[in-house]
Amino acid sequence: MSLVSRDPVLLTPGPLTTSLQTKSAMMRDWGSWDASFNAVTAKIRKQLLDIISGHETHVCVPMQGSGTFSVEAAVNTLVPRNGHMLVLINGAYGKRLARLVEMMRRKVTVFETAEDVPTTAQDVERLLAADKSITHVGLIHCETSTGILNPLADIAEVVAHHRRGLIIDAMSSFGALEINAQKIPFDAVIAASGKCIEGPPGMGFVLARKEVLEKCAGNSLSLSLDLYDQWVYMEKTTQWRFTPPTHIVVAFHEALNQFFAEGGQPARLARYTQNYETLMAGMTELGLTQFLKREIQAPIIVTINAPADAKYNFKDFYERVRDKGFILYPGKLTQAETFRVGCIGAIGQAEMRSAVNAVRDTLDEMGIRRGSKD
Ligand SMILES: *Cc1c(COP(=O)(O)O)cnc(C)c1O
């Protein structure tokens, strides 16, 4: 049977493969003013706070748009206009964060390490001690350009000790890696519907410290990306301030229900870790190696060194693997030739094994010798 007639399996960091139940939830139209829809909004706001055990300290503000809209809304609202943000960079999403801070006219300082080097708490300690004017630190938890994991808990402790605010882009880790507001101090954690919660893409959310957000009226330089106004309006009316992505919200709620039914964050991490192990066992058999050391690789998305053979080119490889039913992701590194494989989505070991088979058959078809470029 040909896989082509079915939906392909998305081995990407979002949008990703969603369950049939989640997809089916989008088959109904909802009025955005209707109480039944607003009850769904209230429910997801509560569920998202459950995930971080944040009910005592934080509030959930959903936002229309892709994940970046929520990152921009968080920075633009939570950092005062005369604030100064230190952005920790080891990949493309860190660079994007620094750029949007600058575009929101806040002062920005960057600290950049190589794409295979996590930022350390010692780095942050030194930088904060040296510059008292820094008010906020921006961190990418799992930098999706490579899949590298930055040490959130250690960095959060240093930032809190220096009494600065921490804004975390946890887009690709939220729901899979533990982020507990009772253990880790932060002003905001940002994620989106279409990543590890396995909803469709189209909305993001910010889990913001209530006592910080309360003081943020008037900070925003944007009408639509004003997290404070979105929050106040939602609290007052139970509705979204502007047209909500109704189908996405309802499907996201369905995805959250499945997330809790599966066993929440620990269960999701266990499944993704198995996906990662299955993938790498297969890739290793094909002679392909991962770009990052295992200790700093999150089981979310893996960067794989391209085959060393001159006959390899990503476009041809990608299209052949796609024709077998699997969507890979291009590499995003400036130095090395790589491709990426996502371990997230409503997929398990069977899909990962089939993906490895598709890669093996493709390499054989292309006449490519086994073995990565290192
Ligand atoms: C996916 C992602 C984003 C948001 O990207 P969008 O394309 O705007 O959804 C931001 N940061 C990280 C680390 C991501 O993985």
Coordinates of C-alpha atoms and ligand atoms in Angstrom, one line a residue:
M1 CA 0.0 0.0 0.0
S2 CA 1.3 3.4 -0.9
L3 CA 1.8 5.8 2.0
V4 CA 1.4 8.8 -0.3
S5 CA -2.4 8.7 -0.2
R6 CA -2.3 9.1 3.6
D7 CA -1.3 12.2 5.5
P8 CA 2.5 12.2 5.8
V9 CA 4.1 11.7 9.2
L10 CA 5.5 15.1 10.2
L11 CA 9.0 14.7 11.7
T12 CA 9.2 18.4 12.3
P13 CA 9.2 20.7 15.3
G14 CA 5.7 22.0 14.6
P15 CA 3.2 21.9 12.9
L16 CA 3.4 18.2 13.8
T17 CA 1.3 15.1 13.5
T18 CA -1.9 15.4 15.5
S19 CA -4.3 12.7 16.6
L20 CA -7.5 12.0 14.8
Q21 CA -9.5 13.1 17.8
T22 CA -7.7 16.5 17.7
K23 CA -8.3 16.9 14.0
S24 CA -11.9 15.9 14.4
A25 CA -12.5 18.7 17.0
M26 CA -12.0 21.2 14.2
M27 CA -15.1 20.0 12.3
R28 CA -17.5 22.3 14.1
D29 CA -18.1 26.1 14.0
W30 CA -18.2 28.1 17.2
G31 CA -19.5 31.6 18.0
S32 CA -16.7 33.6 19.7
W33 CA -19.3 35.3 21.9
D34 CA -21.0 32.1 22.9
A35 CA -20.7 30.9 26.5
S36 CA -19.8 27.4 25.4
F37 CA -16.8 28.6 23.5
N38 CA -15.7 30.9 26.3
A39 CA -15.9 27.9 28.7
V40 CA -13.4 26.2 26.5
T41 CA -11.0 29.2 26.7
A42 CA -11.4 29.2 30.5
K43 CA -10.6 25.5 30.6
I44 CA -7.4 25.6 28.5
R45 CA -6.2 28.6 30.6
K46 CA -6.6 26.5 33.7
Q47 CA -5.1 23.3 32.1
L48 CA -2.0 25.3 31.0
L49 CA -1.4 26.6 34.6
D50 CA -1.9 23.0 35.8
I51 CA 1.1 21.9 33.7
I52 CA 3.4 24.3 35.5
S53 CA 1.7 24.1 38.9
G54 CA 1.4 27.9 38.6
H55 CA -2.1 28.7 39.9
E56 CA -0.8 30.5 43.0
T57 CA 1.7 32.7 41.2
H58 CA 1.0 32.9 37.5
V59 CA -1.8 33.7 35.0
C60 CA -2.3 32.3 31.5
V61 CA -2.9 34.7 28.7
P62 CA -3.6 33.1 25.3
M63 CA -2.7 35.0 22.1
Q64 CA -3.7 34.6 18.5
G65 CA -0.9 33.8 16.0
S66 CA 2.1 31.6 15.8
G67 CA 4.5 31.3 18.7
T68 CA 6.6 34.3 17.7
F69 CA 3.5 36.6 18.2
S70 CA 3.4 35.5 21.8
V71 CA 7.1 36.0 22.4
E72 CA 6.8 39.5 20.9
A73 CA 3.7 40.2 23.1
A74 CA 5.5 39.0 26.2
V75 CA 8.6 41.2 25.6
N76 CA 6.6 44.1 24.5
T77 CA 4.4 44.0 27.6
L78 CA 6.5 42.7 30.4
V79 CA 9.7 44.6 29.7
P80 CA 9.2 48.3 30.5
R81 CA 10.1 50.8 27.7
N82 CA 13.3 51.8 29.5
G83 CA 14.1 48.1 30.3
H84 CA 17.2 46.3 29.2
M85 CA 17.2 42.7 28.2
L86 CA 20.1 40.3 28.1
V87 CA 19.4 37.7 25.4
L88 CA 21.2 34.3 25.6
I89 CA 21.8 33.0 22.1
N90 CA 22.9 29.6 20.7
G91 CA 20.8 29.4 17.6
A92 CA 18.3 31.0 15.3
Y93 CA 15.5 31.4 17.9
G94 CA 17.8 33.3 20.2
K95 CA 18.8 35.6 17.4
R96 CA 15.1 36.1 16.5
L97 CA 14.4 37.0 20.2
A98 CA 17.2 39.6 20.2
R99 CA 15.9 41.1 17.0
L100 CA 12.3 41.4 18.2
V101 CA 13.5 43.0 21.5
E102 CA 15.3 45.6 19.5
M103 CA 12.3 46.2 17.2
M104 CA 10.2 46.7 20.3
R105 CA 12.7 49.5 21.1
R106 CA 14.0 48.0 24.3
K107 CA 17.7 48.0 25.0
V108 CA 19.2 44.7 24.2
T109 CA 22.6 43.0 25.0
V110 CA 23.4 39.6 23.5
F111 CA 25.5 36.8 24.8
E112 CA 26.2 34.2 22.1
T113 CA 27.8 30.8 22.4
A114 CA 28.4 28.3 19.5
E115 CA 25.4 26.3 18.3
D116 CA 26.7 23.2 20.2
V117 CA 27.5 25.0 23.5
P118 CA 24.8 25.6 26.1
T119 CA 24.7 28.9 28.0
T120 CA 25.8 28.3 31.6
A121 CA 24.6 29.7 34.9
Q122 CA 28.2 30.9 35.4
D123 CA 28.0 33.0 32.2
V124 CA 24.7 34.6 33.4
E125 CA 26.1 35.2 36.9
R126 CA 29.1 37.0 35.4
L127 CA 27.1 39.1 32.9
L128 CA 24.5 40.2 35.5
A129 CA 27.1 41.1 38.1
A130 CA 28.9 43.2 35.5
D131 CA 25.9 45.2 34.2
K132 CA 23.4 46.4 36.8
S133 CA 21.3 48.1 34.1
I134 CA 20.0 44.7 32.8
T135 CA 16.4 44.3 33.9
H136 CA 15.5 41.1 32.1
V137 CA 17.1 37.9 30.8
G138 CA 15.7 36.1 27.7
L139 CA 16.4 32.4 27.4
I140 CA 15.5 29.8 24.8
H141 CA 14.9 26.6 26.8
C142 CA 15.3 24.1 24.0
E143 CA 16.9 25.9 21.0
T144 CA 15.1 24.2 18.1
S145 CA 17.7 25.1 15.5
T146 CA 19.7 22.2 16.8
G147 CA 17.7 20.7 19.7
I148 CA 20.2 21.8 22.3
L149 CA 19.0 22.1 25.9
N150 CA 19.9 25.1 28.0
P151 CA 20.1 24.6 31.8
L152 CA 16.9 26.4 32.7
A153 CA 16.8 25.7 36.5
D154 CA 20.4 26.8 37.1
I155 CA 20.0 30.0 35.0
A156 CA 16.6 30.8 36.7
E157 CA 18.2 30.6 40.1
V158 CA 21.0 33.1 39.2
V159 CA 18.5 35.5 37.5
A160 CA 16.3 35.4 40.6
H161 CA 19.3 35.9 42.9
H162 CA 20.1 39.1 41.0
R163 CA 16.5 40.2 41.2
R164 CA 16.0 40.5 37.4
G165 CA 13.1 39.1 35.4
L166 CA 13.4 35.9 33.4
I167 CA 11.5 35.4 30.1
I168 CA 11.6 31.9 28.8
D169 CA 10.9 30.8 25.2
A170 CA 9.8 27.3 26.0
M171 CA 8.1 26.8 22.7
S172 CA 9.6 23.5 21.8
S173 CA 9.9 22.1 25.3
F174 CA 6.7 23.0 27.0
G175 CA 4.7 19.9 28.0
A176 CA 7.7 17.6 27.3
L177 CA 10.3 18.9 29.8
E178 CA 9.4 19.8 33.3
I179 CA 8.8 23.5 34.1
N180 CA 7.4 23.9 37.5
A181 CA 6.6 27.4 38.7
Q182 CA 6.9 26.3 42.4
K183 CA 10.5 25.2 41.8
I184 CA 11.8 27.6 39.1
P185 CA 11.4 31.3 39.4
F186 CA 10.4 33.1 36.2
D187 CA 8.3 36.1 35.0
A188 CA 7.0 34.4 31.9
V189 CA 7.1 31.2 30.0
I190 CA 5.9 31.2 26.4
A191 CA 4.8 28.3 24.2
A192 CA 2.2 27.6 21.5
S193 CA -0.5 25.2 20.5
G194 CA 1.3 23.3 17.8
K195 CA 4.3 21.9 19.6
C196 CA 4.6 19.3 22.4
I197 CA 0.9 19.6 23.4
E198 CA 0.2 18.3 19.9
G199 CA -2.5 20.7 18.9
P200 CA -2.8 22.4 15.5
P201 CA -0.7 25.6 15.1
G202 CA -2.4 29.0 15.4
M203 CA -2.3 30.3 18.9
G204 CA 0.3 30.8 21.6
F205 CA 0.2 31.6 25.3
V206 CA 2.1 33.3 28.0
L207 CA 2.2 32.1 31.6
A208 CA 3.1 35.3 33.3
R209 CA 3.7 36.1 37.0
K210 CA 0.6 37.9 38.1
E211 CA 2.2 40.5 40.3
V212 CA 4.5 41.5 37.3
L213 CA 1.8 41.5 34.7
E214 CA -0.5 43.7 36.9
K215 CA 2.0 46.5 36.7
C216 CA 2.4 46.4 32.9
A217 CA -0.5 48.6 31.7
G218 CA 0.7 51.0 29.0
N219 CA 4.1 49.2 28.3
S220 CA 3.0 47.9 24.9
L221 CA 4.0 49.6 21.7
S222 CA 1.5 47.5 19.7
L223 CA -2.2 47.4 19.8
S224 CA -2.7 43.7 19.0
L225 CA 0.3 42.3 20.9
D226 CA -0.6 43.9 24.2
L227 CA -0.6 41.0 26.6
Y228 CA -1.9 43.2 29.5
D229 CA -4.9 44.3 27.6
Q230 CA -5.6 40.8 26.3
W231 CA -5.5 39.6 29.9
V232 CA -7.6 42.3 31.4
Y233 CA -10.2 42.0 28.7
M234 CA -10.3 38.2 29.1
E235 CA -10.7 38.4 32.8
K236 CA -13.5 40.9 32.5
T237 CA -15.5 39.4 29.6
T238 CA -14.2 35.7 29.4
Q239 CA -13.7 36.5 25.7
W240 CA -10.7 37.1 23.5
R241 CA -10.0 40.7 22.7
F242 CA -10.0 40.2 19.0
T243 CA -11.3 37.3 16.8
P244 CA -10.1 34.1 18.4
P245 CA -8.9 31.1 16.2
T246 CA -12.0 29.2 17.4
H247 CA -11.3 25.8 15.7
I248 CA -7.7 25.9 16.9
V249 CA -8.7 26.7 20.5
V250 CA -11.2 23.8 20.6
A251 CA -8.7 21.4 19.0
F252 CA -6.0 22.5 21.4
H253 CA -8.4 21.8 24.3
E254 CA -8.9 18.3 22.9
A255 CA -5.1 17.9 22.6
L256 CA -4.7 19.0 26.2
N257 CA -7.3 16.4 27.4
Q258 CA -5.3 13.7 25.6
F259 CA -2.1 15.1 27.2
F260 CA -3.5 14.7 30.7
A261 CA -5.1 11.3 29.8
E262 CA -1.6 10.0 28.6
G263 CA -0.1 11.0 32.0
G264 CA 0.9 14.6 31.5
Q265 CA 4.5 15.8 31.1
P266 CA 6.3 12.8 32.5
A267 CA 4.5 10.5 30.1
R268 CA 5.1 12.8 27.2
L269 CA 8.7 13.0 27.9
A270 CA 8.9 9.2 28.2
R271 CA 7.3 8.7 24.8
Y272 CA 9.5 11.3 23.1
T273 CA 12.6 9.8 24.7
Q274 CA 11.6 6.4 23.3
N275 CA 11.1 8.1 19.9
Y276 CA 14.5 9.6 20.1
E277 CA 16.2 6.4 21.2
T278 CA 14.5 4.4 18.4
L279 CA 15.4 7.0 15.8
M280 CA 19.1 7.2 16.9
A281 CA 19.4 3.4 17.1
G282 CA 18.3 3.2 13.5
M283 CA 20.4 6.2 12.3
T284 CA 23.5 4.7 14.0
E285 CA 22.9 1.5 12.0
L286 CA 22.9 3.6 8.9
G287 CA 26.2 5.1 9.9
L288 CA 24.6 8.5 10.6
T289 CA 25.7 10.5 13.6
Q290 CA 24.1 13.3 15.6
F291 CA 25.5 16.8 15.6
L292 CA 25.2 17.4 19.4
K293 CA 26.6 15.4 22.3
R294 CA 23.9 13.3 23.9
E295 CA 24.2 15.1 27.3
I296 CA 23.0 18.4 25.7
Q297 CA 20.5 16.9 23.2
A298 CA 16.8 17.3 24.2
P299 CA 14.6 14.4 22.9
I300 CA 12.6 17.0 20.9
I301 CA 14.4 17.5 17.6
V302 CA 17.7 15.9 16.6
T303 CA 20.2 17.4 14.2
I304 CA 21.9 14.7 12.2
N305 CA 25.1 15.2 10.2
A306 CA 24.5 14.7 6.5
P307 CA 26.0 11.7 4.7
A308 CA 29.6 12.3 3.7
D309 CA 29.0 11.1 0.1
A310 CA 29.1 13.8 -2.6
K311 CA 26.0 12.3 -4.2
Y312 CA 23.9 13.6 -1.2
N313 CA 21.8 16.7 -1.6
F314 CA 19.1 17.6 0.9
K315 CA 16.4 18.5 -1.6
D316 CA 16.5 15.2 -3.5
F317 CA 16.9 13.3 -0.2
Y318 CA 13.9 15.2 1.4
E319 CA 11.6 14.6 -1.6
R320 CA 12.3 10.9 -1.8
V321 CA 11.7 10.5 2.0
R322 CA 8.6 12.5 1.7
D323 CA 7.3 10.3 -1.1
K324 CA 7.6 7.4 1.3
G325 CA 5.4 9.3 3.8
F326 CA 7.8 11.2 6.1
I327 CA 8.4 14.9 6.3
L328 CA 11.9 15.7 7.5
Y329 CA 13.2 19.2 8.4
P330 CA 16.2 21.0 6.8
G331 CA 19.2 21.8 9.0
K332 CA 19.6 25.3 10.2
L333 CA 23.3 25.5 10.9
T334 CA 25.7 27.9 9.3
Q335 CA 28.8 25.6 9.5
A336 CA 27.8 22.0 9.1
E337 CA 25.6 20.3 6.5
T338 CA 22.8 18.6 8.5
F339 CA 19.2 17.7 8.5
R340 CA 16.8 17.5 11.4
V341 CA 14.3 15.0 12.6
G342 CA 11.5 15.8 15.1
C343 CA 10.7 13.3 17.8
I344 CA 7.5 15.1 18.8
G345 CA 3.8 14.8 17.8
A346 CA 1.2 12.0 18.0
I347 CA 3.7 9.4 16.9
G348 CA 5.5 6.5 18.5
Q349 CA 8.2 3.9 18.0
A350 CA 6.5 2.3 15.0
E351 CA 6.5 5.6 13.1
M352 CA 10.2 6.2 14.0
R353 CA 11.2 2.7 12.8
S354 CA 9.3 3.3 9.6
A355 CA 11.0 6.6 9.2
V356 CA 14.4 5.0 9.6
N357 CA 13.4 2.4 6.9
A358 CA 12.4 5.2 4.6
V359 CA 15.8 6.9 5.1
R360 CA 17.6 3.7 4.5
D361 CA 15.7 3.0 1.3
T362 CA 16.3 6.5 0.1
L363 CA 20.1 6.4 0.7
D364 CA 20.2 3.1 -1.2
E365 CA 18.2 4.5 -4.1
M366 CA 20.5 7.5 -4.3
G367 CA 23.5 5.2 -4.1
I368 CA 24.9 6.9 -1.1
R369 CA 27.6 5.3 1.0
R370 CA 26.8 4.9 4.6
G371 CA 28.4 7.3 7.1
S372 CA 28.0 10.9 8.3
K373 CA 30.1 13.9 7.4
D374 CA 31.8 14.9 10.7
Ligands
LIG1 C1 8.6 27.1 17.1 C2 9.4 28.0 17.9 C3 9.1 29.4 18.0 C4 7.9 30.0 17.3 O1 8.0 29.9 16.0 P1 6.7 30.2 15.1 O2 7.1 29.9 13.7 O3 6.4 31.7 15.3 O4 5.6 29.4 15.7 C5 9.8 30.1 18.9 N1 10.9 29.6 19.6 C6 11.2 28.3 19.5 C7 12.3 27.8 20.3 C8 10.5 27.5 18.7 O5 10.8 26.2 18.6

